[in-house]
Amino acid sequence: GQNIDQPTEMTATEGAIVQINCTYQTSGFNGLFWYQQHAGEAPTFLSYNVLDGLEEKGRFSSFLSRSKGYSYLLLKELQMKDSASYLCAVRGGSGGYNKLIFGAGTRLAVHP
Amino acid sequence: DGGITQSPKYLFRKEGQNVTLSCEQNLNHDAMYWYRQDPGQGLRLIYYSQIVNDFQKGDIAEGYSVSREKKESFPLTVTSAQKNPTAFYLCASSTSHQGQGAFFGQGTRLTVV
């Protein structure tokens, strides 16, 4: 089966940098995704990793280590609007190439 | 514009009634998904389909049913067997191409009274 763990809550200060970790266990792996979800809204896609290393996209970066089953999302120059839940998701596993499972999400609160 | 559409946004039903949630996409995506989200929780997979006329159970399929007769459509029926159906339901679709994430509809908030 698949198992995904992320911290439940984090707080940070506006302008700072925050790192949200995600560990996963899966019998098959076809990519790891990060999504942002504001309260009451649908998740929006932030980043994708399938090979080891760092992917950078503006203020957001995501890192993957497949051997360690570990990823992190790095948010730089935090803004108040970054207060949201951040969801780690893994694609693959015994259920098939496209099976997409989400972690419980990390609620990030950005303070002035 | 290409996208994924769920309807309605809010839905109320009486306990014991079946209800069907609509999900349509014009992105030409092969894979489609249904998730349930309870307040303060993550997304839990109900059913997913990798291709037309095929679908698999997710982690919480009991009390739900789906069909995939057309590539564009993946309706979810919440049956009376679902013990606690009140939740936020999200539909998503994706391609198998590397690097592309799943795209979500706006969600349907179902309340059973």
JSON list of C-alpha atoms in Angstrom, two decimals, chain A residues 3-75:
[
{"chain": "A", "resi": 3, "resn": "ASN", "atom": "CA", "xyz": [1.59, 5.82, 3.26]},
{"chain": "A", "resi": 4, "resn": "ILE", "atom": "CA", "xyz": [2.35, 9.54, 3.25]},
{"chain": "A", "resi": 5, "resn": "ASP", "atom": "CA", "xyz": [3.33, 11.61, 6.30]},
{"chain": "A", "resi": 6, "resn": "GLN", "atom": "CA", "xyz": [3.60, 15.37, 6.68]},
{"chain": "A", "resi": 7, "resn": "PRO", "atom": "CA", "xyz": [3.48, 17.68, 9.70]},
{"chain": "A", "resi": 8, "resn": "THR", "atom": "CA", "xyz": [-0.01, 18.79, 10.65]},
{"chain": "A", "resi": 9, "resn": "GLU", "atom": "CA", "xyz": [0.69, 22.48, 11.21]},
{"chain": "A", "resi": 10, "resn": "MET", "atom": "CA", "xyz": [3.48, 25.01, 10.78]},
{"chain": "A", "resi": 11, "resn": "THR", "atom": "CA", "xyz": [3.81, 28.72, 11.42]},
{"chain": "A", "resi": 12, "resn": "ALA", "atom": "CA", "xyz": [6.20, 31.21, 9.82]},
{"chain": "A", "resi": 13, "resn": "THR", "atom": "CA", "xyz": [6.82, 34.92, 9.52]},
{"chain": "A", "resi": 14, "resn": "GLU", "atom": "CA", "xyz": [6.15, 37.04, 6.47]},
{"chain": "A", "resi": 15, "resn": "GLY", "atom": "CA", "xyz": [9.31, 37.36, 4.37]},
{"chain": "A", "resi": 16, "resn": "ALA", "atom": "CA", "xyz": [10.91, 34.24, 5.84]},
{"chain": "A", "resi": 17, "resn": "ILE", "atom": "CA", "xyz": [11.60, 30.81, 4.35]},
{"chain": "A", "resi": 18, "resn": "VAL", "atom": "CA", "xyz": [9.73, 27.66, 5.36]},
{"chain": "A", "resi": 19, "resn": "GLN", "atom": "CA", "xyz": [10.36, 24.01, 4.52]},
{"chain": "A", "resi": 20, "resn": "ILE", "atom": "CA", "xyz": [7.51, 21.49, 4.58]},
{"chain": "A", "resi": 21, "resn": "ASN", "atom": "CA", "xyz": [8.62, 17.87, 4.71]},
{"chain": "A", "resi": 22, "resn": "CYS", "atom": "CA", "xyz": [6.91, 14.79, 3.32]},
{"chain": "A", "resi": 23, "resn": "THR", "atom": "CA", "xyz": [7.90, 11.15, 3.75]},
{"chain": "A", "resi": 24, "resn": "TYR", "atom": "CA", "xyz": [6.27, 8.36, 1.83]},
{"chain": "A", "resi": 25, "resn": "GLN", "atom": "CA", "xyz": [6.21, 4.61, 1.43]},
{"chain": "A", "resi": 26, "resn": "THR", "atom": "CA", "xyz": [4.94, 3.05, -1.76]},
{"chain": "A", "resi": 27, "resn": "SER", "atom": "CA", "xyz": [5.33, -0.21, -3.62]},
{"chain": "A", "resi": 28, "resn": "GLY", "atom": "CA", "xyz": [5.67, 1.64, -6.91]},
{"chain": "A", "resi": 29, "resn": "PHE", "atom": "CA", "xyz": [6.55, 5.24, -7.71]},
{"chain": "A", "resi": 30, "resn": "ASN", "atom": "CA", "xyz": [5.52, 7.41, -10.61]},
{"chain": "A", "resi": 31, "resn": "GLY", "atom": "CA", "xyz": [6.07, 10.91, -9.30]},
{"chain": "A", "resi": 32, "resn": "LEU", "atom": "CA", "xyz": [5.47, 13.16, -6.31]},
{"chain": "A", "resi": 33, "resn": "PHE", "atom": "CA", "xyz": [3.33, 16.28, -6.41]},
{"chain": "A", "resi": 34, "resn": "TRP", "atom": "CA", "xyz": [2.79, 19.27, -4.18]},
{"chain": "A", "resi": 35, "resn": "TYR", "atom": "CA", "xyz": [-0.51, 21.15, -4.11]},
{"chain": "A", "resi": 36, "resn": "GLN", "atom": "CA", "xyz": [-1.73, 24.28, -2.36]},
{"chain": "A", "resi": 37, "resn": "GLN", "atom": "CA", "xyz": [-5.27, 24.43, -0.99]},
{"chain": "A", "resi": 38, "resn": "HIS", "atom": "CA", "xyz": [-6.95, 27.46, 0.49]},
{"chain": "A", "resi": 39, "resn": "ALA", "atom": "CA", "xyz": [-9.86, 26.84, 2.85]},
{"chain": "A", "resi": 40, "resn": "GLY", "atom": "CA", "xyz": [-13.03, 25.86, 1.03]},
{"chain": "A", "resi": 41, "resn": "GLU", "atom": "CA", "xyz": [-11.35, 25.71, -2.36]},
{"chain": "A", "resi": 42, "resn": "ALA", "atom": "CA", "xyz": [-9.98, 22.99, -4.64]},
{"chain": "A", "resi": 43, "resn": "PRO", "atom": "CA", "xyz": [-6.25, 22.17, -4.56]},
{"chain": "A", "resi": 44, "resn": "THR", "atom": "CA", "xyz": [-4.00, 23.83, -7.14]},
{"chain": "A", "resi": 45, "resn": "PHE", "atom": "CA", "xyz": [-0.89, 22.19, -8.57]},
{"chain": "A", "resi": 46, "resn": "LEU", "atom": "CA", "xyz": [2.46, 23.61, -7.40]},
{"chain": "A", "resi": 47, "resn": "SER", "atom": "CA", "xyz": [5.24, 21.22, -8.38]},
{"chain": "A", "resi": 48, "resn": "TYR", "atom": "CA", "xyz": [6.24, 17.78, -9.59]},
{"chain": "A", "resi": 49, "resn": "ASN", "atom": "CA", "xyz": [9.29, 15.59, -8.97]},
{"chain": "A", "resi": 50, "resn": "VAL", "atom": "CA", "xyz": [10.01, 12.19, -10.46]},
{"chain": "A", "resi": 51, "resn": "LEU", "atom": "CA", "xyz": [13.83, 12.21, -10.43]},
{"chain": "A", "resi": 52, "resn": "ASP", "atom": "CA", "xyz": [16.06, 12.96, -7.45]},
{"chain": "A", "resi": 53, "resn": "GLY", "atom": "CA", "xyz": [16.97, 16.58, -6.96]},
{"chain": "A", "resi": 54, "resn": "LEU", "atom": "CA", "xyz": [15.60, 20.06, -6.70]},
{"chain": "A", "resi": 55, "resn": "GLU", "atom": "CA", "xyz": [12.99, 21.63, -8.95]},
{"chain": "A", "resi": 56, "resn": "GLU", "atom": "CA", "xyz": [12.66, 25.40, -8.71]},
{"chain": "A", "resi": 57, "resn": "LYS", "atom": "CA", "xyz": [9.67, 27.45, -9.79]},
{"chain": "A", "resi": 58, "resn": "GLY", "atom": "CA", "xyz": [9.74, 31.06, -8.66]},
{"chain": "A", "resi": 59, "resn": "ARG", "atom": "CA", "xyz": [9.34, 31.32, -4.89]},
{"chain": "A", "resi": 60, "resn": "PHE", "atom": "CA", "xyz": [8.61, 27.60, -4.64]},
{"chain": "A", "resi": 61, "resn": "SER", "atom": "CA", "xyz": [11.10, 24.73, -4.83]},
{"chain": "A", "resi": 62, "resn": "SER", "atom": "CA", "xyz": [10.59, 21.02, -4.32]},
{"chain": "A", "resi": 63, "resn": "PHE", "atom": "CA", "xyz": [13.16, 18.35, -3.57]},
{"chain": "A", "resi": 64, "resn": "LEU", "atom": "CA", "xyz": [12.98, 14.58, -3.94]},
{"chain": "A", "resi": 65, "resn": "SER", "atom": "CA", "xyz": [15.09, 11.69, -2.68]},
{"chain": "A", "resi": 66, "resn": "ARG", "atom": "CA", "xyz": [13.59, 8.44, -3.95]},
{"chain": "A", "resi": 67, "resn": "SER", "atom": "CA", "xyz": [15.98, 6.23, -1.97]},
{"chain": "A", "resi": 68, "resn": "LYS", "atom": "CA", "xyz": [14.90, 7.91, 1.27]},
{"chain": "A", "resi": 69, "resn": "GLY", "atom": "CA", "xyz": [11.23, 8.26, 0.36]},
{"chain": "A", "resi": 70, "resn": "TYR", "atom": "CA", "xyz": [11.51, 11.93, 1.18]},
{"chain": "A", "resi": 71, "resn": "SER", "atom": "CA", "xyz": [10.48, 15.24, -0.32]},
{"chain": "A", "resi": 72, "resn": "TYR", "atom": "CA", "xyz": [10.24, 18.81, 0.83]},
{"chain": "A", "resi": 73, "resn": "LEU", "atom": "CA", "xyz": [8.57, 21.96, -0.42]},
{"chain": "A", "resi": 74, "resn": "LEU", "atom": "CA", "xyz": [10.49, 25.17, 0.15]},
{"chain": "A", "resi": 75, "resn": "LEU", "atom": "CA", "xyz": [8.64, 28.47, 0.17]}
]
